[in-house]
mmCIF file of C-alpha atoms in Angstrom:
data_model
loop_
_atom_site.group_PDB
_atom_site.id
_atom_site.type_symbol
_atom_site.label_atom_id
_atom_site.label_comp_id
_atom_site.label_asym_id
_atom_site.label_seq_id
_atom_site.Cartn_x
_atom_site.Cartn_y
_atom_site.Cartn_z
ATOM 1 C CA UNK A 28 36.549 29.107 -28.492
ATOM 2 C CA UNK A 29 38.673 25.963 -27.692
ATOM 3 C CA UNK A 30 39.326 23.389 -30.910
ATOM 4 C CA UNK A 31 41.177 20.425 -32.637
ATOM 5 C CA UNK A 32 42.970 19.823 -35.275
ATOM 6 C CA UNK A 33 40.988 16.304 -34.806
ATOM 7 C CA UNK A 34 38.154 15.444 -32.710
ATOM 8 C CA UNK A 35 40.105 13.912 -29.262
ATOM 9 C CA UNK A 36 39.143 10.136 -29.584
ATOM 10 C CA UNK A 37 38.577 8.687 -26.021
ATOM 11 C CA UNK A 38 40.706 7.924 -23.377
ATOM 12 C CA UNK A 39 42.545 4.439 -22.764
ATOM 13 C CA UNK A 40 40.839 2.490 -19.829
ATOM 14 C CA UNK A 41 43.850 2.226 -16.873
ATOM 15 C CA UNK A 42 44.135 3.211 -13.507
ATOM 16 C CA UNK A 43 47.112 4.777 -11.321
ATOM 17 C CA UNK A 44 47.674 2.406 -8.165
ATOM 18 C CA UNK A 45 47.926 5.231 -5.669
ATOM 19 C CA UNK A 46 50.757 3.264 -4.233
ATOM 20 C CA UNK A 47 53.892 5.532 -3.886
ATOM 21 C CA UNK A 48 57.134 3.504 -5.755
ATOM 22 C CA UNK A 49 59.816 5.479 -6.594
ATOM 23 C CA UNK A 50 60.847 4.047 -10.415
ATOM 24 C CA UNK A 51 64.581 4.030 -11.700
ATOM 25 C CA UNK A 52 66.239 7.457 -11.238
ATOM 26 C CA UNK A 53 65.289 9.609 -14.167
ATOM 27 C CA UNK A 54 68.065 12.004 -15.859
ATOM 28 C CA UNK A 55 67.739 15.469 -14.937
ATOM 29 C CA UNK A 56 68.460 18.370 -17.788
ATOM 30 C CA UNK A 57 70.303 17.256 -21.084
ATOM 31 C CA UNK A 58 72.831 14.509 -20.641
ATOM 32 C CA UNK A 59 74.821 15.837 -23.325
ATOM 33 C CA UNK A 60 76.698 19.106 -24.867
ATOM 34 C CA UNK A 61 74.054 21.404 -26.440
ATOM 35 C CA UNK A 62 74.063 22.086 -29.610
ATOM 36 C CA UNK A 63 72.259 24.482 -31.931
ATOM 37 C CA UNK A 64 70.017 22.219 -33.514
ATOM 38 C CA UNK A 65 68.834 20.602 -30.377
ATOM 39 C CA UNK A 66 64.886 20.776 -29.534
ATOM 40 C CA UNK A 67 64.602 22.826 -26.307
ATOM 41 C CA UNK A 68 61.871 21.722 -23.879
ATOM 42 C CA UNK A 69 60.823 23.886 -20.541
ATOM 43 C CA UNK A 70 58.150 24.102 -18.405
ATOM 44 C CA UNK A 71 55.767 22.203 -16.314
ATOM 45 C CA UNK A 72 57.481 20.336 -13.220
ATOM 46 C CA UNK A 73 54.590 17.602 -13.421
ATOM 47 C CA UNK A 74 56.028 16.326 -16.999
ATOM 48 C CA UNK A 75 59.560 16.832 -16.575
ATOM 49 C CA UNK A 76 60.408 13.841 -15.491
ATOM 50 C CA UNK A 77 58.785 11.834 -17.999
ATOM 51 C CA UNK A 78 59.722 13.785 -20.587
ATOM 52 C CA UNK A 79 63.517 13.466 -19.204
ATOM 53 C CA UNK A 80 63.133 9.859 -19.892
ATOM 54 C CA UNK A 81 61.746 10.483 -23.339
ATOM 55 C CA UNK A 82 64.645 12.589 -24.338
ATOM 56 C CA UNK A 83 67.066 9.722 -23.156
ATOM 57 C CA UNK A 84 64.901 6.928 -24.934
ATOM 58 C CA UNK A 85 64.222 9.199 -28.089
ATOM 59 C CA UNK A 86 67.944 10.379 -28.509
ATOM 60 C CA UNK A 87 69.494 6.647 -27.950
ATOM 61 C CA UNK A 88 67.926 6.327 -31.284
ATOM 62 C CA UNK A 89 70.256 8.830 -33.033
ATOM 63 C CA UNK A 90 67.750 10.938 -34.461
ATOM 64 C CA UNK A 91 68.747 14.194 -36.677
ATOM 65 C CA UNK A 92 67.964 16.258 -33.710
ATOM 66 C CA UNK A 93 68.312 15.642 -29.844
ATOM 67 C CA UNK A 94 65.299 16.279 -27.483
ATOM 68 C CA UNK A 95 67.185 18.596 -24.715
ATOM 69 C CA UNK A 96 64.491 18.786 -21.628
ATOM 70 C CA UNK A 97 65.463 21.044 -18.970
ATOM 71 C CA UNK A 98 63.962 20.315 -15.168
ATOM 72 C CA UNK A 99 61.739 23.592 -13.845
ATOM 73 C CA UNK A 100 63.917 24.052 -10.855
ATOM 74 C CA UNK A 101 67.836 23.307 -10.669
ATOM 75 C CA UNK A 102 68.311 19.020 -10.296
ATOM 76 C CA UNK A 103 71.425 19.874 -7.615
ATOM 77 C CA UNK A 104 70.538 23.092 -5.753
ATOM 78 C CA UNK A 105 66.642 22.860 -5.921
ATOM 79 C CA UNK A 106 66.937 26.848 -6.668
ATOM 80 C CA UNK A 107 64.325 28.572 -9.297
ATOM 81 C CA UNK A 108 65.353 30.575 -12.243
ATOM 82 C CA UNK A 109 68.911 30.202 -12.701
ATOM 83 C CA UNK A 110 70.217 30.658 -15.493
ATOM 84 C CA UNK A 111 70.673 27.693 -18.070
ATOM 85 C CA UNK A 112 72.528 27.491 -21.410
ATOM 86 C CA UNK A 113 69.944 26.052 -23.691
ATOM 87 C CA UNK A 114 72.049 26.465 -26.880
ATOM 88 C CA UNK A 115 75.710 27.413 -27.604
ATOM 89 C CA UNK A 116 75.818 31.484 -26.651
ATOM 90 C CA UNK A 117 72.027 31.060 -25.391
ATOM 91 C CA UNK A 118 71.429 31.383 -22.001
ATOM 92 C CA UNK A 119 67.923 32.281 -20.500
ATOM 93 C CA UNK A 120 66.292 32.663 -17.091
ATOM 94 C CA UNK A 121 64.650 28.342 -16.526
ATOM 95 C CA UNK A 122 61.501 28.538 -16.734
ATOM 96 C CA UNK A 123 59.216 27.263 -13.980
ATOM 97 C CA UNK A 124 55.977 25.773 -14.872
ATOM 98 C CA UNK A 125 53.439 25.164 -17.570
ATOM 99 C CA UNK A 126 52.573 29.269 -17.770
ATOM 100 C CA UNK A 127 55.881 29.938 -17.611
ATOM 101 C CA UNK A 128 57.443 27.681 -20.121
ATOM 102 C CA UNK A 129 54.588 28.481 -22.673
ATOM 103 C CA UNK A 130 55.619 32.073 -22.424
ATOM 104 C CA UNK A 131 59.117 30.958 -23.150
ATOM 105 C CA UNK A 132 57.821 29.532 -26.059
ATOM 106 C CA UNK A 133 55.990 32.423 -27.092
ATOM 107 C CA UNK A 134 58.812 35.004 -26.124
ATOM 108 C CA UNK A 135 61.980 33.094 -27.884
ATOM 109 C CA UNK A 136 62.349 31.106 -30.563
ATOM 110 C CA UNK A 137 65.346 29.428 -29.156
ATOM 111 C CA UNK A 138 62.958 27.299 -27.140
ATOM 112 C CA UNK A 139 60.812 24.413 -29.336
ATOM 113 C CA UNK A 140 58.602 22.532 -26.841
ATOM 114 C CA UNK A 141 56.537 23.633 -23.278
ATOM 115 C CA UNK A 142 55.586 21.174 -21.365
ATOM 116 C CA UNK A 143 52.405 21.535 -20.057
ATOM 117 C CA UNK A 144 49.742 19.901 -17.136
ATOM 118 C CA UNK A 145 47.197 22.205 -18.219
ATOM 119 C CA UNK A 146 44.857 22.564 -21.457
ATOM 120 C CA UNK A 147 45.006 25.433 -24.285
ATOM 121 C CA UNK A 148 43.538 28.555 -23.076
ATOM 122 C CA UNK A 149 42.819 32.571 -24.112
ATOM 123 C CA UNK A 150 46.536 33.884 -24.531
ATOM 124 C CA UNK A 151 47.617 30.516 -26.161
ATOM 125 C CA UNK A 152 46.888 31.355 -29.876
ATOM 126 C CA UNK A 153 49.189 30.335 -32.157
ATOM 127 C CA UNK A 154 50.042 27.418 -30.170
ATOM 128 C CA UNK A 155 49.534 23.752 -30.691
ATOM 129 C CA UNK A 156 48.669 21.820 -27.750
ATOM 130 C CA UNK A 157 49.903 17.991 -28.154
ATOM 131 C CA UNK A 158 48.605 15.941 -25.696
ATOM 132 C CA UNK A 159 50.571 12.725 -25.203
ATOM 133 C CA UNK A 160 49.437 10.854 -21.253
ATOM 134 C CA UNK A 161 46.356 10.790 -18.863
ATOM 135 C CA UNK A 162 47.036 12.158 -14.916
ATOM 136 C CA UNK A 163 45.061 12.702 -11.868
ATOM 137 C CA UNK A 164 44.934 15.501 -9.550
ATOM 138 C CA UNK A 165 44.201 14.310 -6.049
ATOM 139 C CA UNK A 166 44.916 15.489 -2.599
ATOM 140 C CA UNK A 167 48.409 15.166 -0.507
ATOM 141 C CA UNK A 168 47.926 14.816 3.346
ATOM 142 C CA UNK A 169 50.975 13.547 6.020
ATOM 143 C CA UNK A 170 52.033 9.969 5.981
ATOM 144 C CA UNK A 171 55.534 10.407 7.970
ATOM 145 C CA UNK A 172 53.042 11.508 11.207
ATOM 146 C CA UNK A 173 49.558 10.670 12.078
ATOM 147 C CA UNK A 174 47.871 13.159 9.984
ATOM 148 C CA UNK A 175 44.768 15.636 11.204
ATOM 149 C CA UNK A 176 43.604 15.331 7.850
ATOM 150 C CA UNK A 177 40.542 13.158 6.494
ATOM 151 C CA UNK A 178 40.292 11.178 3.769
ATOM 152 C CA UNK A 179 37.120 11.693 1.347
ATOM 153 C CA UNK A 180 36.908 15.493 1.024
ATOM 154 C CA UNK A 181 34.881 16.549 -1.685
ATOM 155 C CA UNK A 182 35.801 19.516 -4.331
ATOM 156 C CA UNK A 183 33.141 22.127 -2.355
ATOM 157 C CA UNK A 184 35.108 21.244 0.858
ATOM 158 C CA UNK A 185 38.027 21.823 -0.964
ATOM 159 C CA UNK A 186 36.751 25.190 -2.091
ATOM 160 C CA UNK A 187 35.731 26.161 1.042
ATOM 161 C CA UNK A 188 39.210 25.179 2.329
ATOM 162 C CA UNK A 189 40.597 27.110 -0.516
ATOM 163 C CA UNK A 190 38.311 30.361 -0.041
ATOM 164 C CA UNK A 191 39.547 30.157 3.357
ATOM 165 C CA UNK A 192 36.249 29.929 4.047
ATOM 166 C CA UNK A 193 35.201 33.238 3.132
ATOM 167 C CA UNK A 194 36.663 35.166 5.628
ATOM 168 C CA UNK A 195 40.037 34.991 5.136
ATOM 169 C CA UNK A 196 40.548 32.898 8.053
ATOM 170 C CA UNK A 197 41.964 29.166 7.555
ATOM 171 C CA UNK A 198 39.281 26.496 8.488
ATOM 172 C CA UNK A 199 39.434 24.053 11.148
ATOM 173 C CA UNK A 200 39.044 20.317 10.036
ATOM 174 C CA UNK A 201 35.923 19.895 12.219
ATOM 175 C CA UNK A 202 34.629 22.568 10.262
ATOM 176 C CA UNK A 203 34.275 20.231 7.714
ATOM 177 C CA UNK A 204 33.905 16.906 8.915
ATOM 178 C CA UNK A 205 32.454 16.975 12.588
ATOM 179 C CA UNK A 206 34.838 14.707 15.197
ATOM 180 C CA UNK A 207 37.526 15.670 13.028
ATOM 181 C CA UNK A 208 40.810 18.034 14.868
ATOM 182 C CA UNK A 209 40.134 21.615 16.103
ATOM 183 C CA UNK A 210 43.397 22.325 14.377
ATOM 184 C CA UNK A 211 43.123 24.579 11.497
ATOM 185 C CA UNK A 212 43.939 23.608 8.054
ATOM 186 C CA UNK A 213 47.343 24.533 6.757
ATOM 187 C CA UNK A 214 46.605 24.796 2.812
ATOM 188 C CA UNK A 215 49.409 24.582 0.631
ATOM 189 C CA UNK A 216 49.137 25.041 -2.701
ATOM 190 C CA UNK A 217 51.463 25.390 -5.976
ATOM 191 C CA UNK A 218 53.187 28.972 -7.158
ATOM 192 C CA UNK A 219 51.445 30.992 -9.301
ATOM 193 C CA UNK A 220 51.889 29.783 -13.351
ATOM 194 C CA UNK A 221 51.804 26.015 -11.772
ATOM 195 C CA UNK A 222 49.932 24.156 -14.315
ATOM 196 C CA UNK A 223 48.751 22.028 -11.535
ATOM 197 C CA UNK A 224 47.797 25.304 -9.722
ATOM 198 C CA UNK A 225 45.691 26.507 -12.514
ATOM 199 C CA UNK A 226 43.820 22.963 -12.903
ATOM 200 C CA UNK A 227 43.227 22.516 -9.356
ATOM 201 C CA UNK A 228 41.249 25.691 -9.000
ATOM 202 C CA UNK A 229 39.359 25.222 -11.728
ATOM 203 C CA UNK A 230 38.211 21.424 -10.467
ATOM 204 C CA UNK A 231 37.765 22.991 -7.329
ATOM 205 C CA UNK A 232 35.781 25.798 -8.754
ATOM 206 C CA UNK A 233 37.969 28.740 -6.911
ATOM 207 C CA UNK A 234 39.196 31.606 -9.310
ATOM 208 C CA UNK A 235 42.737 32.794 -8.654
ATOM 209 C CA UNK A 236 42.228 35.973 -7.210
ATOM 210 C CA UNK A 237 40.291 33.718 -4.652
ATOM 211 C CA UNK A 238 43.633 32.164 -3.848
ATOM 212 C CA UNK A 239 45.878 34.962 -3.810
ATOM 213 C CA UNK A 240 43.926 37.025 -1.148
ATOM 214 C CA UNK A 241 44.482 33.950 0.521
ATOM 215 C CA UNK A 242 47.817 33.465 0.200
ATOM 216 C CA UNK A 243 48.348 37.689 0.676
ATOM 217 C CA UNK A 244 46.124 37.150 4.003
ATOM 218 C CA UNK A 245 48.232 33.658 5.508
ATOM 219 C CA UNK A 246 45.723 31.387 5.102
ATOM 220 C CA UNK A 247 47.038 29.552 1.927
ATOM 221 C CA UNK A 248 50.640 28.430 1.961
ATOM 222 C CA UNK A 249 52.623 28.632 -1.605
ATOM 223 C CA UNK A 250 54.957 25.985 -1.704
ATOM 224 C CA UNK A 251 57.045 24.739 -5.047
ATOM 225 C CA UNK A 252 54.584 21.762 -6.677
ATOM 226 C CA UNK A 253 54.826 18.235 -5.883
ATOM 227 C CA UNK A 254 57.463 18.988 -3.044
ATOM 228 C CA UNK A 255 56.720 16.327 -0.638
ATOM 229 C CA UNK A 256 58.827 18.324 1.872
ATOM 230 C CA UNK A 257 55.964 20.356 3.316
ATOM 231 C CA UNK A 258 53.855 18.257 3.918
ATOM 232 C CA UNK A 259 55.556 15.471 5.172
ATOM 233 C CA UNK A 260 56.158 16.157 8.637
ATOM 234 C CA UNK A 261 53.195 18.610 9.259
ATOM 235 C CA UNK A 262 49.763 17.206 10.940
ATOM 236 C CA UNK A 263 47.531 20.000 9.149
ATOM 237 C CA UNK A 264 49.029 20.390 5.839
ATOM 238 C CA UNK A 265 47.272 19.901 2.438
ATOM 239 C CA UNK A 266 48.135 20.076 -1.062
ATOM 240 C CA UNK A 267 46.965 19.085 -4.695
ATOM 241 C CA UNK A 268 49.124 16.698 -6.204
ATOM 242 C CA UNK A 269 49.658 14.995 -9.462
ATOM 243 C CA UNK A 270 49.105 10.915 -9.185
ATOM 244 C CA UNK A 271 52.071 10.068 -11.281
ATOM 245 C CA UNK A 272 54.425 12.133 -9.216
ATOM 246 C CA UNK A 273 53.128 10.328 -6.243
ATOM 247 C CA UNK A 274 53.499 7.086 -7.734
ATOM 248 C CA UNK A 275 56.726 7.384 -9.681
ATOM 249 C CA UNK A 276 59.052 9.679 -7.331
ATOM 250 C CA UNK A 277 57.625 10.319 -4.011
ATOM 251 C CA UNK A 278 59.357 8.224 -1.227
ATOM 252 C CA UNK A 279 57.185 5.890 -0.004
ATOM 253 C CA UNK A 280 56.194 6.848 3.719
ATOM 254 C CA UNK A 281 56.105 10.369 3.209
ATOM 255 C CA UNK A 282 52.692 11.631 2.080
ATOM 256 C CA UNK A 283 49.633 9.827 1.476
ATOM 257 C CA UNK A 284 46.940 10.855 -1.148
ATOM 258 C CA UNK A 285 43.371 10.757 -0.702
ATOM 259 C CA UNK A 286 41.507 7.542 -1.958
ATOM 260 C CA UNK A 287 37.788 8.513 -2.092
ATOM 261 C CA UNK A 288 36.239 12.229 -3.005
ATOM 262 C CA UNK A 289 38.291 14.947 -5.045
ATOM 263 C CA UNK A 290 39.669 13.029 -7.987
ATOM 264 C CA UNK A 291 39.996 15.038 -11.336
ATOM 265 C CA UNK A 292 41.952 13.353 -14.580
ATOM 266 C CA UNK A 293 43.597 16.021 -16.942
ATOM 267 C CA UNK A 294 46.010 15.265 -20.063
ATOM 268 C CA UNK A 295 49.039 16.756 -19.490
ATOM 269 C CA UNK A 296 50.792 18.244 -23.106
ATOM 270 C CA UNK A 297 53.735 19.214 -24.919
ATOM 271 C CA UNK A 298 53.574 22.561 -26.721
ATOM 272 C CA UNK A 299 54.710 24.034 -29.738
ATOM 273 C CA UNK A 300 54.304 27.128 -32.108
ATOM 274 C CA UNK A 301 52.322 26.661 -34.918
ATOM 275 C CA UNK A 302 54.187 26.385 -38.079
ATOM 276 C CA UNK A 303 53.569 29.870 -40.014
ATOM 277 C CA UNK A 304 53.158 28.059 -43.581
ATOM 278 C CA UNK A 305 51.076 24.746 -42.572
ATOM 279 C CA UNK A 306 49.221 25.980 -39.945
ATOM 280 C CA UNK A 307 50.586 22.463 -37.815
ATOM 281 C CA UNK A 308 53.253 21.308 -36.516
ATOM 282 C CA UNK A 309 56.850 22.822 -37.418
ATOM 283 C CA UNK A 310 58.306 19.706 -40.095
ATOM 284 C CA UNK A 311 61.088 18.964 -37.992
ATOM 285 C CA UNK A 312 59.868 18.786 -34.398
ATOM 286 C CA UNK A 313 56.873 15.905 -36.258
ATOM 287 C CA UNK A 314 59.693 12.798 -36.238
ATOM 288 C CA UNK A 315 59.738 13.584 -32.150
ATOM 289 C CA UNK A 316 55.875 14.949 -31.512
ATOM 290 C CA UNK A 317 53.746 13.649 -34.426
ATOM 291 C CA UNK A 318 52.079 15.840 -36.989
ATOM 292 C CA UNK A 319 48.909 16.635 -35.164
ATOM 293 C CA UNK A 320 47.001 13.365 -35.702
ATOM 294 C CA UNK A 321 46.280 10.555 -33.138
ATOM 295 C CA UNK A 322 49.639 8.071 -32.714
ATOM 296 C CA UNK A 323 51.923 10.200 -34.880
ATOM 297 C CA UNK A 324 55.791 10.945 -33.735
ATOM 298 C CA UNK A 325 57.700 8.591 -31.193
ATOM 299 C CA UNK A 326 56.504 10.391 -28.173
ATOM 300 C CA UNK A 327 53.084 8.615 -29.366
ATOM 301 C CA UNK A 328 54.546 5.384 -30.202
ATOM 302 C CA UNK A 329 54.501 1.749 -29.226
ATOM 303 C CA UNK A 330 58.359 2.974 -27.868
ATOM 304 C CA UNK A 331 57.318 5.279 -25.557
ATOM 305 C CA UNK A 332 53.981 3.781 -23.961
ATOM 306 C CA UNK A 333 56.335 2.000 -21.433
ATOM 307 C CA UNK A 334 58.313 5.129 -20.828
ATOM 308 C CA UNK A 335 55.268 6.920 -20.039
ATOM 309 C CA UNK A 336 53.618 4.374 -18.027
ATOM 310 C CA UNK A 337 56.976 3.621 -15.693
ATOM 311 C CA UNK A 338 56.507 8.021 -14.860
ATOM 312 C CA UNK A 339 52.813 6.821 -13.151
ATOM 313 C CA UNK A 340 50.866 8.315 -16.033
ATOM 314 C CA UNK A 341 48.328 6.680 -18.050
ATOM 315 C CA UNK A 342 48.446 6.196 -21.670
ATOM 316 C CA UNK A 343 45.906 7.720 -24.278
ATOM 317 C CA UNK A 344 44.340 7.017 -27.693
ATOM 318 C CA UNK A 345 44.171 10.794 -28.652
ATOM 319 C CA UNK A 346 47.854 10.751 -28.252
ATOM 320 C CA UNK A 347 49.180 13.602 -30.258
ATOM 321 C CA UNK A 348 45.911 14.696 -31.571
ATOM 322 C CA UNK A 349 46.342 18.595 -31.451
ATOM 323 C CA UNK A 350 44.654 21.078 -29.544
ATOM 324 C CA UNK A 351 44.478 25.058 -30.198
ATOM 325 C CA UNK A 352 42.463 27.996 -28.922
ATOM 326 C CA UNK A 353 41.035 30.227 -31.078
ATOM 327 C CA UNK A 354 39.261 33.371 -29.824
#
């Protein structure tokens, strides 16, 4: 059974331009020395950006401990699981990815905060889910060549797409829409524990396993999420992508994103182990996350709306109003 701390209030009206602009560089891992009373964040590649920012913003106001967030893949080489130092003598395997950062969590106590793009779920006991922005999940097709692709596919195209139509065969675009190319669909989709992977089948309505005999058969493509690299110069590709990576770091002229059918909003979270004697949040993560209740912490302040809204997302009035599952 999924609950709250506090009933979510609802969301702030605003809308993502699905116009790509790429914003001010953000920083990429800590911009400082580590040191042993630094907040470690990991995870999700969909909130690491923003939640770069935050750090920078958060620790410019010389707070009694830093906000260290750590990119999913290496900022220079673009190479999964390295190894990073997260505290002096502490090195661990970087995490890549909402599932993979919550396990961090769960696993070491070195790490304080997962960022995650998908909800609270079985496994996730003993876990506080702090949701802080709004995003969208659309699709990504070609915009650096004349795309095969067509705008307005629905989820049970997508699904079909995504089932590989139940043969294990990739569809063909007229298969869907009739005029469309003969070319068959090249489906790309995020690595397995990709929060964005995880929400996107379930929007969809396509279970994992689904995916996988896809992926084990060659008719779904695994590529590292919201790399505009794939899909850039190929005619058939398609991928789920977050909105706010679109809008806030993708090139503009590379990919384009569907503007009618699939759309499916999600709040996207920072994580954190329930404190063993409140049942909340741990004391000294609350001056950075909030306590559990609606507007609470500077990540949920009038500071940090701007912060959050320059990364593409959307602001929210359940901001920091926290999330378990209990089962």
């Amino acid at each position: 059974m999924r609950s709250t701390f506090a009933k979510a209030a609802a969301l702030t009206a605003g809308v993502t331009a699905l116009v790509a602009a790429v914003a001010a560089p953000a920083f990429a891992d800590p911009q400082q020395a580590v040191a042993a009373t630094d907040i470690t964040a990991v995870g999700s590649d969909t909130i690491q950006f923003v939640d770069n920012d935050l750090a920078t913003a958060y620790n410019a106001t010389s707070p009694a401990r830093l906000f260290d967030s750590w990119d999913a893949v290496n900022p220079v080489t673009g190479a999964a699981h390295d190894q990073i130092t997260i505290r002096p003598g502490v090195t661990i395997t970087r995490p890549n990815g909402s599932t993979e950062g919550i396990a961090a969590l769960q696993q070491n106590t070195n790490v304080d905060v997962a960022r995650s793009s998908r909800g609270p779920r079985d496994g996730d006991q003993g876990l506080v889910f702090l949701p802080f922005a709004q995003d969208e999940v659309r699709y990504a097709l070609s915009a650096a060549t004349p795309s095969n692709g067509v705008d307005g596919l629905t989820a049970a195209q997508l699904a079909t797409i995504y089932s590989c139509g139940n043969t294990g065969a990739a569809v063909k675009w007229s298969d869907l829409v009739p005029g469309a190319s003969a070319d068959a669909v090249q489906a790309l989709i995020p690595h397995a524990g990709s929060g964005t992977r995880s929400f996107f089948e379930g929007a969809i309505g396509v279970n994992d396993t689904t995916v996988q005999k896809g992926e084990a058969s060659g008719c779904i493509t695994t590529v590292e999420e919201h790399d505009p690299a794939p899909i850039a110069n190929n005619v058939d590709a398609l991928a789920p992508f977050s909105v706010a990576r679109f809008h806030s770091k993708v090139p503009a002229g590379q990919i384009k994103l569907n503007t009618t059918g699939f759309d499916a909003t999600r709040e996207v979270y920072n994580v954190v182990r329930v404190d063993a004697t409140t049942g909340g949040v741990p004391a000294d993560l609350q001056p950075l996350l909030g306590d559990g209740t609606a507007g609470a912490g500077y990540v949920c302040g009038s500071a940090a709306a701007s912060t959050i809204t320059n990364n593409g997302f959307t602001t929210i009035s359940n901001c920091g109003e926290a999330e378990s599952f209990q089962g």
